[in-house]
XYZ file of C-alpha atoms in Angstrom:
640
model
C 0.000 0.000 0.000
C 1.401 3.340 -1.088
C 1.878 5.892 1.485
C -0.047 9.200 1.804
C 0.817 12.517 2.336
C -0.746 14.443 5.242
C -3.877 16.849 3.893
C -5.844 19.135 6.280
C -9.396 17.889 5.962
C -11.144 18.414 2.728
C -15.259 18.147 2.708
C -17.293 17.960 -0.539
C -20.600 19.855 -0.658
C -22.909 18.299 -3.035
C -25.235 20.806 -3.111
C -23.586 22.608 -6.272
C -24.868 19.477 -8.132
C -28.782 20.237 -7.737
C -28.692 24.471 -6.661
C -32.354 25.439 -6.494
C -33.838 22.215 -8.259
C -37.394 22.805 -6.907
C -37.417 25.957 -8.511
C -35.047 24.679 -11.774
C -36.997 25.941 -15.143
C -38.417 23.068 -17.220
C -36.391 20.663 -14.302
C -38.435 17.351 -13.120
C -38.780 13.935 -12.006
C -38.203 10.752 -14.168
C -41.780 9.977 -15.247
C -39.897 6.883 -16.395
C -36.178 5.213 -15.877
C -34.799 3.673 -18.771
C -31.752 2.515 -17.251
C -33.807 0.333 -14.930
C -36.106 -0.990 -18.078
C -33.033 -2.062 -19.751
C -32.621 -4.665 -17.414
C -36.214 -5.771 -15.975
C -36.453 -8.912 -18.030
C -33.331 -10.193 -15.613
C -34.864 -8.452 -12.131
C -38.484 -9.599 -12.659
C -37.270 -13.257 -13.321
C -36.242 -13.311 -9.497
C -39.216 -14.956 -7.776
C -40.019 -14.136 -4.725
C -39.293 -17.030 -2.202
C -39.196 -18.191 0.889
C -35.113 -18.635 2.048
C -34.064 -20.672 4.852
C -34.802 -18.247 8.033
C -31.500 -16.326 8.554
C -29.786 -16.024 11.375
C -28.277 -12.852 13.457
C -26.756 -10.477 12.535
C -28.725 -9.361 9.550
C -26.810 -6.512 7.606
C -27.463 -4.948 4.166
C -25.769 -1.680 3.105
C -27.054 -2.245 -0.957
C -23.210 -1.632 -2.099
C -24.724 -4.907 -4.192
C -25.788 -4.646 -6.825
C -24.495 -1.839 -8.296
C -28.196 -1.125 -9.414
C -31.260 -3.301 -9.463
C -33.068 -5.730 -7.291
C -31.852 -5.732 -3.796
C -30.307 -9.273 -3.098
C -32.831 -11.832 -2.474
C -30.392 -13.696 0.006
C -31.835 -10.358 2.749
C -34.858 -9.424 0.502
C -37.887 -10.398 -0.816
C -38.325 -10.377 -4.233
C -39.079 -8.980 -7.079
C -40.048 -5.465 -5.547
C -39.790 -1.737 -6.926
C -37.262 -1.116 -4.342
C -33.971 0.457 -6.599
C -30.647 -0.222 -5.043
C -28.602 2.293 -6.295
C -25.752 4.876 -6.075
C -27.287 8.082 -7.429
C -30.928 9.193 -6.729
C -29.630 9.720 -3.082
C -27.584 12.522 -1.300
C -24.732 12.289 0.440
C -25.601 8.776 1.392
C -23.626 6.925 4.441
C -22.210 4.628 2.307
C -22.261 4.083 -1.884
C -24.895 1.791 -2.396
C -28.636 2.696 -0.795
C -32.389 1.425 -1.329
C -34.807 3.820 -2.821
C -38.365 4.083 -3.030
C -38.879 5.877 -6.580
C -42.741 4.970 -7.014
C -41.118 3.280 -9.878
C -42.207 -0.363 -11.242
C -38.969 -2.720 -11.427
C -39.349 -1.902 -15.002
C -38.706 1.405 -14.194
C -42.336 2.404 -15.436
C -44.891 4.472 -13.001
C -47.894 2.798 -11.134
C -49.772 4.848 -13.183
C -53.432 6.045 -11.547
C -53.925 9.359 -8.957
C -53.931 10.824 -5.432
C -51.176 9.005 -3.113
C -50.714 5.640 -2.474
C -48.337 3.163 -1.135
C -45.288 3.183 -3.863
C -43.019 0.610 -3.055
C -42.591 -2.125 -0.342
C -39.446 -3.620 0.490
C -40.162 -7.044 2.737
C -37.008 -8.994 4.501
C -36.594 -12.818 4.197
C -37.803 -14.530 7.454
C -35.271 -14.528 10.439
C -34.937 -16.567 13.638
C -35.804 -15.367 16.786
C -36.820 -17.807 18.638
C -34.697 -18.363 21.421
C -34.154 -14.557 22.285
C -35.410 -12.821 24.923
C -35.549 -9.255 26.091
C -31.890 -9.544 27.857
C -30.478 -10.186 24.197
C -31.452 -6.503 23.786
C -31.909 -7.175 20.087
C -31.969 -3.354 17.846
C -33.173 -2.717 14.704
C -31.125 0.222 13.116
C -31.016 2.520 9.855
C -29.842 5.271 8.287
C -33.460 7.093 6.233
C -33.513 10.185 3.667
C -36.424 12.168 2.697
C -36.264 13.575 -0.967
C -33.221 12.906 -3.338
C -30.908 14.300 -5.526
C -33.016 16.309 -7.438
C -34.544 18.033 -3.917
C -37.274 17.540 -1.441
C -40.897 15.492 -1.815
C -44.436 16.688 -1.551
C -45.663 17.531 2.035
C -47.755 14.891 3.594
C -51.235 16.161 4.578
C -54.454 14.311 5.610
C -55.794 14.214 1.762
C -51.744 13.172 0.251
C -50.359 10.784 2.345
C -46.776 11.188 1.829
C -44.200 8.697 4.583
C -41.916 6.149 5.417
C -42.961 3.690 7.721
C -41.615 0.387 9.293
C -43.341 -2.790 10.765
C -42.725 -5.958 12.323
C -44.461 -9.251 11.911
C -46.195 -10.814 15.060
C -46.123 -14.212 16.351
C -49.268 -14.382 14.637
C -48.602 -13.462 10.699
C -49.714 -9.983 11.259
C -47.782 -6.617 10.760
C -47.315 -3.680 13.424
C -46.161 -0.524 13.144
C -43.195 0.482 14.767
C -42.301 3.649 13.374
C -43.246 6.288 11.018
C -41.837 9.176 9.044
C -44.063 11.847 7.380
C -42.914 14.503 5.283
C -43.760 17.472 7.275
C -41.984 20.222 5.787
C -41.406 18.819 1.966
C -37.481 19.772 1.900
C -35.080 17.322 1.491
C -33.438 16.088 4.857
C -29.649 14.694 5.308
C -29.441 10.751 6.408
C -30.575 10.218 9.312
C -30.546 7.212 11.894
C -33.205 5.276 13.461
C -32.620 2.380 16.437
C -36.017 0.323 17.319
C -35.541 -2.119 20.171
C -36.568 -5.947 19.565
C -37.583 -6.560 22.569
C -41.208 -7.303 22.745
C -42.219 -11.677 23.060
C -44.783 -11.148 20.123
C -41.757 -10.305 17.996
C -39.474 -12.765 19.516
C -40.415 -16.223 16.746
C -39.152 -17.918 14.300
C -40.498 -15.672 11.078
C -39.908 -12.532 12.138
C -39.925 -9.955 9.465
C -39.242 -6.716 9.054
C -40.652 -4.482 6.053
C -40.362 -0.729 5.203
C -43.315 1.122 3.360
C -42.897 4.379 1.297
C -46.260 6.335 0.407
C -46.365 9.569 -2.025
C -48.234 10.976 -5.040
C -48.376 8.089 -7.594
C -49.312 10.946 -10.368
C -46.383 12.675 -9.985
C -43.433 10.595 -9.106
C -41.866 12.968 -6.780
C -42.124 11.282 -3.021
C -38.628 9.588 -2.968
C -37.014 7.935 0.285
C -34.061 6.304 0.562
C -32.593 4.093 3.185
C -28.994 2.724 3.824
C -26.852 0.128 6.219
C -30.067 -1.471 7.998
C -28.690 -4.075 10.725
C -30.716 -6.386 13.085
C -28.422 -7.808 15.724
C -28.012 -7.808 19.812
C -25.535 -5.412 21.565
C -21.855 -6.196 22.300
C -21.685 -8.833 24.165
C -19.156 -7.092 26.134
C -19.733 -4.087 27.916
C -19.909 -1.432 27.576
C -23.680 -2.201 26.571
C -25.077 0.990 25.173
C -29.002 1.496 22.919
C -27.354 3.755 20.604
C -24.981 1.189 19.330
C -23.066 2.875 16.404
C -19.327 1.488 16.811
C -19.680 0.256 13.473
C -15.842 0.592 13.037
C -16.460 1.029 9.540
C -15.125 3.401 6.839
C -17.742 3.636 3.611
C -17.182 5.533 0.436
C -19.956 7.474 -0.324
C -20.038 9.061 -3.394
C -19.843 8.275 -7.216
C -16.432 8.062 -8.911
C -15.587 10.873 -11.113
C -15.060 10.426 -14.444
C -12.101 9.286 -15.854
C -11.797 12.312 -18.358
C -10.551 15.291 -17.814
C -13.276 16.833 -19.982
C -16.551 14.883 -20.286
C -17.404 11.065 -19.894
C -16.810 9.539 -23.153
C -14.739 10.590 -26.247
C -14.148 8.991 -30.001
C -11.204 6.811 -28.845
C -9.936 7.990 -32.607
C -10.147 11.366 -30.829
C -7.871 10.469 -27.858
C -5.666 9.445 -29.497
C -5.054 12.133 -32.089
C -4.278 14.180 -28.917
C -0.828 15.741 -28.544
C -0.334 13.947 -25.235
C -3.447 11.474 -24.627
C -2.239 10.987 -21.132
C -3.928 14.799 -21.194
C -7.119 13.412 -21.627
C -7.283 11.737 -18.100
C -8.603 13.522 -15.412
C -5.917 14.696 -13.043
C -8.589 15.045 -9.976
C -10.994 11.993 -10.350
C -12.051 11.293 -6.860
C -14.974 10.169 -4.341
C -15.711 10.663 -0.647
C -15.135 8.757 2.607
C -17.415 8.507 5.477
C -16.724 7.572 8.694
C -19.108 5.746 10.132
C -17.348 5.053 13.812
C -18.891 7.504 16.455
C -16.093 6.060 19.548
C -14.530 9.630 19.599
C -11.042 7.772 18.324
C -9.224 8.645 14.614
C -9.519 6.115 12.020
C -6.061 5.241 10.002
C -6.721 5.272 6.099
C -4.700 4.788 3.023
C -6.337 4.569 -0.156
C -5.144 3.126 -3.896
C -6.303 3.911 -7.671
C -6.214 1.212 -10.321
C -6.655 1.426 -14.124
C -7.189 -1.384 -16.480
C -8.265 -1.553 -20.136
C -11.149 -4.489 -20.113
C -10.840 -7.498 -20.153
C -7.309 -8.285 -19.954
C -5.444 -5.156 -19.896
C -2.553 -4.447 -17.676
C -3.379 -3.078 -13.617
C -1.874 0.657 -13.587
C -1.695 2.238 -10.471
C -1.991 5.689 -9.959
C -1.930 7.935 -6.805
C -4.384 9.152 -4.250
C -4.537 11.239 -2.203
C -6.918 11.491 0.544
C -7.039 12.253 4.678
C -4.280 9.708 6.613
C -6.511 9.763 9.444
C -10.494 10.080 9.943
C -11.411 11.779 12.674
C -14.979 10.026 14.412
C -17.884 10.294 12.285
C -16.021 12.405 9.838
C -18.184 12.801 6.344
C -17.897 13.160 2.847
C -13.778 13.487 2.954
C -12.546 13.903 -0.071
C -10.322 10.236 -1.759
C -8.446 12.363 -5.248
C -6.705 10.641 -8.220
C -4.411 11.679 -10.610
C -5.402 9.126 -13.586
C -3.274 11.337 -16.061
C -0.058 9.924 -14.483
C -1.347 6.681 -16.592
C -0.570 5.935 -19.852
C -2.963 4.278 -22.145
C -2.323 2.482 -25.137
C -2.707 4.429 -28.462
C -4.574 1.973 -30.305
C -7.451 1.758 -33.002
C -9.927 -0.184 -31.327
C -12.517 1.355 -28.889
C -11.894 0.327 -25.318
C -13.430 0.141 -22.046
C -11.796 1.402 -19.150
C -12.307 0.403 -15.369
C -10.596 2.723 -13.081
C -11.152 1.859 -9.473
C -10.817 3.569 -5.997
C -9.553 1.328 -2.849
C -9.426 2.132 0.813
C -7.734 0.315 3.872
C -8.265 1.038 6.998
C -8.012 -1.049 10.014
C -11.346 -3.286 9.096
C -12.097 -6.609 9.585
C -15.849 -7.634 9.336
C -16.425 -9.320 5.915
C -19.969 -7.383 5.661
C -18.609 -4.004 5.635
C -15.101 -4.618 3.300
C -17.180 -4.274 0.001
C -17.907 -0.496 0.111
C -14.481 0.426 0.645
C -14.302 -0.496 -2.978
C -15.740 2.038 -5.847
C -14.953 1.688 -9.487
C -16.409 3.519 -12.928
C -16.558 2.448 -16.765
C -15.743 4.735 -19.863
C -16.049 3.990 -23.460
C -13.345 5.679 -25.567
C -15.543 4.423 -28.662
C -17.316 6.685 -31.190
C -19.364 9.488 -29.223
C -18.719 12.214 -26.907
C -20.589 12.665 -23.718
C -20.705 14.677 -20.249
C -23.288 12.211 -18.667
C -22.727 9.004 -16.820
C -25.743 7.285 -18.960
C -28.544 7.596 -16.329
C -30.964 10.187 -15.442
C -31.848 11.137 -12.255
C -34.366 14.241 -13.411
C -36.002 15.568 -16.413
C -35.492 19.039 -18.389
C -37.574 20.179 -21.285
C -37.459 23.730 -22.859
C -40.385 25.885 -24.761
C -41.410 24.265 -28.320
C -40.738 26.878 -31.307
C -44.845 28.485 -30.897
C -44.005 29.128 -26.925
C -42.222 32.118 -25.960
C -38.568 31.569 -24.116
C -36.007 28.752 -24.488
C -36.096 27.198 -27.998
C -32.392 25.525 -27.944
C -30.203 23.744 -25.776
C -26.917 23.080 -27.105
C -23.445 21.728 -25.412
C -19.945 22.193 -26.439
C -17.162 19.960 -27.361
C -13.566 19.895 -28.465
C -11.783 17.926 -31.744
C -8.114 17.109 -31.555
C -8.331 17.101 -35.434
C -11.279 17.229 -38.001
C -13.897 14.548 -38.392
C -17.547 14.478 -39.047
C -21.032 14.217 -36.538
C -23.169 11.102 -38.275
C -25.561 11.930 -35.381
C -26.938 12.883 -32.243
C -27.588 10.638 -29.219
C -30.412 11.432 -26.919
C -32.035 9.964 -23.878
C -35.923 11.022 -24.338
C -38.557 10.625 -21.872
C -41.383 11.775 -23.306
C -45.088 11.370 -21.885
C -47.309 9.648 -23.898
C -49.850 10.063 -25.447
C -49.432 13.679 -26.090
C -45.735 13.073 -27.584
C -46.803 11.101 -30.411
C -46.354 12.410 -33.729
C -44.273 15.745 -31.927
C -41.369 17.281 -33.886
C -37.629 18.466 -32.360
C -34.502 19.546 -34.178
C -31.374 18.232 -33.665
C -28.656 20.732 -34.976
C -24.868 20.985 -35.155
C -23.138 24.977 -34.971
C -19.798 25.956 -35.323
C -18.234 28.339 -32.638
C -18.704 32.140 -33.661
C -15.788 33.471 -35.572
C -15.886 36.726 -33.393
C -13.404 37.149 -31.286
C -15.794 39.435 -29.008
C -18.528 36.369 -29.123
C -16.760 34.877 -26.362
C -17.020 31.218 -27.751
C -20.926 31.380 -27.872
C -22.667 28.786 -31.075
C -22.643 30.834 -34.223
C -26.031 32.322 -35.120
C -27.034 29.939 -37.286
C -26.781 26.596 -37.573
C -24.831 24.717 -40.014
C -26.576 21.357 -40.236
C -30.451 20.286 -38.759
C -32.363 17.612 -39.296
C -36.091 16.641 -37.689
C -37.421 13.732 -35.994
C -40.818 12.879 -35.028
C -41.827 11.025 -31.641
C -42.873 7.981 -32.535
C -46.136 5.916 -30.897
C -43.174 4.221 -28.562
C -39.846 4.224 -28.010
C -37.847 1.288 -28.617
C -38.333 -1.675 -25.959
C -34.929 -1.274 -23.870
C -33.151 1.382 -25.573
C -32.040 4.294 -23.449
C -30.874 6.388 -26.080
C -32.308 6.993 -29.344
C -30.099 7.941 -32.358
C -30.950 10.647 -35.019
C -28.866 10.605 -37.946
C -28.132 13.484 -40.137
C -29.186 13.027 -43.939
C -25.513 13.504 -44.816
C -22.377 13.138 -41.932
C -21.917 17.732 -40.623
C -17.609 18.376 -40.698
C -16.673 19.812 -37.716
C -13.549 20.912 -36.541
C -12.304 22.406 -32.794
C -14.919 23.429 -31.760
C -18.024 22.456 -32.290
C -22.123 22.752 -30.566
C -24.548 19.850 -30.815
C -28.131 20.458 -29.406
C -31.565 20.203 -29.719
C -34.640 21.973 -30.138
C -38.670 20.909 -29.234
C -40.937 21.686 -32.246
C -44.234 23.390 -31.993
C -46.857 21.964 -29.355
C -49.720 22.724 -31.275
C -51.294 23.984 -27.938
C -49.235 26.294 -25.216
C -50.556 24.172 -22.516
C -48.399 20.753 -23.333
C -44.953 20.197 -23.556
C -44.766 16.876 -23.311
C -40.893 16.234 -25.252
C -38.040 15.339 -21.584
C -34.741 14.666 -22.463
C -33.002 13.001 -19.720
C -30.753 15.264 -17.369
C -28.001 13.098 -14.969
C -27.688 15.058 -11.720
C -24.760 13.354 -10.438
C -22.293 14.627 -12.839
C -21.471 18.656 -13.172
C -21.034 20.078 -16.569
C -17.983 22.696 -17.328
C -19.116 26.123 -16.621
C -18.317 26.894 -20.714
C -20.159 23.582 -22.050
C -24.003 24.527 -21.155
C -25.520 26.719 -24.065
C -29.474 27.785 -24.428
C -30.999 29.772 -27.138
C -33.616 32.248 -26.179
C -33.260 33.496 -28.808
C -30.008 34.282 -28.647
C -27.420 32.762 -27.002
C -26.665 33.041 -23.401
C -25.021 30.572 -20.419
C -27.877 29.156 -18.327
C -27.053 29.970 -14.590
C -27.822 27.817 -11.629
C -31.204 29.250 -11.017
C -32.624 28.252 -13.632
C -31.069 24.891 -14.151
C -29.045 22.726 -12.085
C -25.248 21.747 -12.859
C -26.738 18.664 -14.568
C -25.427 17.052 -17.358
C -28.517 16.722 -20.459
C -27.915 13.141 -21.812
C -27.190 14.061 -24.809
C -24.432 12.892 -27.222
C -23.019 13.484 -30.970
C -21.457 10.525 -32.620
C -18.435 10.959 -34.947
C -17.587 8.514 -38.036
C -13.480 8.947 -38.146
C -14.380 10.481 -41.591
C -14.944 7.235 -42.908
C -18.808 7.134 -43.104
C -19.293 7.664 -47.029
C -21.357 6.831 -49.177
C -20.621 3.265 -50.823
C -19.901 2.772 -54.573
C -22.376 2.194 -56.700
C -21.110 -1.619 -57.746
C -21.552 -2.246 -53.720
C -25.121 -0.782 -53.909
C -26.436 -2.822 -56.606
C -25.844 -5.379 -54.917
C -28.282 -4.375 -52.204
C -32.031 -4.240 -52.551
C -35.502 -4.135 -50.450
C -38.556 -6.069 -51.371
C -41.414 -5.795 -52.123
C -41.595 -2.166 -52.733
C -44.053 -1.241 -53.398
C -45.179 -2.595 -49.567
C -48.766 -3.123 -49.170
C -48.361 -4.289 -45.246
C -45.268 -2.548 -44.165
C -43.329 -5.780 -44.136
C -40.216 -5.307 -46.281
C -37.002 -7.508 -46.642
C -33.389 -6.272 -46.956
C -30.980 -8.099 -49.428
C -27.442 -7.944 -48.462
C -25.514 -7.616 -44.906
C -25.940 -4.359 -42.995
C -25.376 -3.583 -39.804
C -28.325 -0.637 -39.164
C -31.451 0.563 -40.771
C -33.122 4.225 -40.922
C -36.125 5.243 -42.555
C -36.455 8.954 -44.230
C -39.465 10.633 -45.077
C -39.860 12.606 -48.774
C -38.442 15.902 -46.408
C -35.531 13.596 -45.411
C -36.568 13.411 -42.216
C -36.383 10.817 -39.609
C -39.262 8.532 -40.095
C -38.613 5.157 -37.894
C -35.414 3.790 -36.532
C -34.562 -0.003 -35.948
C -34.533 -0.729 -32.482
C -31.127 -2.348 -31.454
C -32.527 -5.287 -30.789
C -32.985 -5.992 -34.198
C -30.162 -4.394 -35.839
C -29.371 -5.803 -38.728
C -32.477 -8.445 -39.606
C -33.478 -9.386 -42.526
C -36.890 -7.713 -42.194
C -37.939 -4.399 -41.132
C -41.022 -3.735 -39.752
C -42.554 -0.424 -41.206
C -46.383 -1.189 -40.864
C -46.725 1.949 -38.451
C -45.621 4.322 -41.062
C -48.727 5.781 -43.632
C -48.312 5.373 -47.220
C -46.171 7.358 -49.366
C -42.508 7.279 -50.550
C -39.281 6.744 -48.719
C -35.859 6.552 -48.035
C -34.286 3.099 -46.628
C -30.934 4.064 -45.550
C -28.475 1.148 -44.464
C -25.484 1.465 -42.766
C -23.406 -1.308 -43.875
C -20.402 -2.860 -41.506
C -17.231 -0.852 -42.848
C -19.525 2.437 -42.662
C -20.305 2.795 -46.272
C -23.938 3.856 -46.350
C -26.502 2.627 -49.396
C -29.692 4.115 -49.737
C -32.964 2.989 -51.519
C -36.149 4.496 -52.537
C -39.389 2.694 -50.903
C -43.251 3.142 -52.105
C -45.746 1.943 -49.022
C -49.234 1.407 -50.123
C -52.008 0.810 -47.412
């Protein structure tokens, strides 16, 4: 283990992430979570069954999974329970439980008024045996609201709480404590001990089970709970109720990302800088809790690793972080310097693990696995300042509305290349989105030295896209290509734009915004018209999931011997049903304008058939992308 140098005490504030979100402009909950749909088919599989009745101590502090299901060796399962590492703030440790009034599909409940949202149930443990001497407690950590701010306040017509009960000797549930929100802000973690010491709770099945309540409608009543423990006191005295000597040291926060600027690059990109190494973020870090309230300093050392998945080498790099913890020290600050690393400058895209480790004088096999935190990033073909999940929504005025008409964000070339398309992450309500218009749009920085690196005026490329009846089944992102690849060089602004409502009432189009990662004070653009820097009261320093994709300059159209060669049948199409000849690797549909008509969903990238029968009659465009990014395109007649 590397040694550390001594560092007064740093604390990280979290608050700069969400400033002001309850009053945020066009800011608001998930209506749904598409990082959690993408992988119901495996959570909803889980059944939910009976386990042989555990035995003291029970422990959970959800640092597994890294998101899903909690673990249905403690839990009962499947639930709409989402463990997690970014809806809460400043948690106690990096993994908690949330109650989203989310589905596990990450779809609402759907309905009105409040109701209970989500149950989480524990498998059956054994107390028979124990008595009141055993002085058995039942402890927790519970939030109140989430990153994106506070919750609705509970009142006698919303019914808004967090509640826990115990099963009886006789199958029945009881109360034992309740939360309500009273004020609607967000509160910090807080801990809750309930003693186990009534007979009635003292069998063989006892379970424990928290219940959240909120506005189903809305999807704004969050609560969050962390490190829940069932076990007796020390068996050595001192023998105290608030028993908190956890002796444990938790990381708390999310890794940084690995870049120095953004989340994700072209790995073409990195590599065409003048020193790649440049490209790694020099201050990547997390925080450290400590958890131990004896009044005695904790020792700590901490490690970084990088590794290019699979099989790549294990770089170190160095950290540097507090030597000692003072009791119940939080959110200390763990820092990296990744750019000491070198990666290798090769073609293919890679993912890259880096990884944060602490030591500290712990020994209890439940508590070693959040000393651990780790992150992914693509170098492959886009750029992007998210982390690929949203915690909140953000919309902005359609073109008929008065206001906001663009957002736009900037990013930085290390030499020419072209945008095939932009990435987005839409949440849109339906059924008011259907058949809705935005405008994706690529700008060059203004030439003016006195602009100040603003967009340029206009835009140099745009293309449409229409919401479609639904979204692809378990695609978070959807991609809208341009008709022809936009060159852009240095500098460059991709963005979007909502299209006219029809109405000044609905504005049904979200794009995804990920609260847990800040955006650069210079990358955050809106049109109003005209451009200006949206400031923290108005939006919070979110991250809109949003992402241009580059083609190395290699995307181009393919010759015309390859494109004979290539065909779709029958065209005309009286059903909708039509069959590519040839290999291709993805299919796009164009309208006579050249817009976006239907995409193929990426689970079906590639077939033989494409399904158009949603699309009315008239002519098309079939554009295939073929595997060495040559693009063929042919005309298609649908009859009806």
């Amino acid at each position: 283990m590397m040694s550390l140098k001594l560092l007064r005490y740093s604390f990280l504030s979290l608050l700069s992430l969400a400033p002001l979100v309850g009053q945020a402009q066009g800011v608001g909950p998930l209506t749904t979570d598409p990082a959690r749909a993408s992988s119901s088919a495996v959570r909803t599989t889980v059944t939910a069954q009976r386990v042989q009745a555990l035995a003291l101590p029970f422990f959970d502090d959800f640092t597994s999974p890294q998101e899903g299901a909690p673990t249905v060796q403690n839990w009962v399962v499947p639930t709409g329970v989402l463990v997690n590492n970014r809806l809460a703030f400043e948690p106690p440790t990096r993994g908690v439980a949330t109650f989203d009034g989310l589905r596990a599909n990450g779809q609402p409940y759907g309905g009105g008024g409040s109701s209970e949202i989500d149950v989480l149930v524990s498998q059956p443990i054994d107390l028979s045996g124990r008595s009141a001497a055993d002085q058995i407690f039942f402890g927790f950590f519970w939030q109140a609201g989430n990153i994106r701010g506070g919750l609705n306040t509970n009142s006698s017509s919303r019914q808004v709480s967090l509640q826990v009960e115990f099963k009886d000797n006789t199958g029945g549930w009881r109360q034992v404590w309740i939360e309500r929100s009273t004020t609607g802000n967000r509160t910090a973690f807080r801990q809750k001990f309930i003693a186990v010491t009534q007979p009635m709770f003292l069998h063989a099945d006892f379970q424990f089970r928290f219940r959240a309540t909120g506005d189903v409608a809305t999807n704004e009543d969050n609560w969050s709970i962390d490190y829940v423990r069932l076990a007796p006191l020390q068996p050595v005295p001192p023998r105290t109720v608030v028993d908190t000597l956890y002796q444990d040291v938790a990381i708390s926060r999310p890794l940084s990302s690995l870049l120095t600027r953004g989340t994700a690059m072209p790995v073409w990109q990195f590599n065409a800088a003048a020193n790649p190494s440049s490209q790694l973020n020099p201050a990547t870090f997390t925080t450290v809790n400590n958890l131990d309230k004896s009044g005695f300093p904790t020792p700590l050392q901490a490690t970084g690793t990088l590794q290019v998945l699979p099989t790549g080498p294990v770089a170190t790099f160095p950290i540097t972080a507090p030597t000692t913890l003072i009791s119940n020290q939080k959110q200390a600050r763990a820092e990296g310097n990744a750019s000491s690393v070198t990666l290798p400058i090769t073609p293919e895209p890679k993912t890259i693990r880096h990884r944060v480790t602490l030591a500290s004088n712990e020994v209890d096999p439940l508590t070693l696995p959040n000393d651990t935190i780790s992150r992914l990033t693509e170098l492959s073909d886009y750029y992007a300042f998210d982390d690929g999940t949203a915690e909140a929504t953000i919309n902005i005025n359609p073109f008929d509305q008065p206001g906001n008409r663009y957002f736009a964000l900037r990013f930085e070339t290390n030499r020419p290349d072209q945008v095939r398309s932009i990435r987005l992450q839409l949440l849109p309500l339906y059924p008011q989105a259907t058949g809705r218009q935005i405008t994706i749009n690529i700008w060059d920085a203004d030439p003016d030295p006195a602009a100040n690196g603003r967009p340029a005026a206009t835009p140099k490329a745009t293309q449409s896209y229409s919401i479609p009846a639904t979204l692809p089944a378990g695609q978070s992102f959807i991609d809208i290509p341009f008709t022809v690849p936009v060159p852009v060089s240095g500098r460059f602004y991709a963005g979007y734009g909502h299209g006219p409502t029809g109405t000044l009432s609905v504005n049904p189009v979200r794009l995804g915004l990920d609260l847990n990662t800040p955006i650069p004070a210079d990358a955050f653009w809106q049109f109003t018209p005209g451009w200006s820097q949206p400031t923290a009261t108005f939006y919070p320093t979110g991250s809109l999931m949003l992402r241009p994709v580059l083609n190395n300059n290699i995307l181009a159209v393919a010759p015309a011997a390859v494109a004979a060669t290539y065909s779709v049948y029958p065209n005309p199409s009286n059903d909708g049903q039509v069959r590519v000849q040839g290999r291709y690797a993805q299919a796009v549909v164009l309208d006579a304008l050249g817009r976006v008509a239907w995409q193929q969903p990426a689970s079906q990238t590639g077939q033989s058939t494409l399904d158009l029968h949603a699309l009315p009659a008239g002519l098309y465009l079939v554009q295939l992308t073929l595997h060495d990014r040559l693009t063929v395109t042919k005309r298609l007649v649908l009859t009806k």
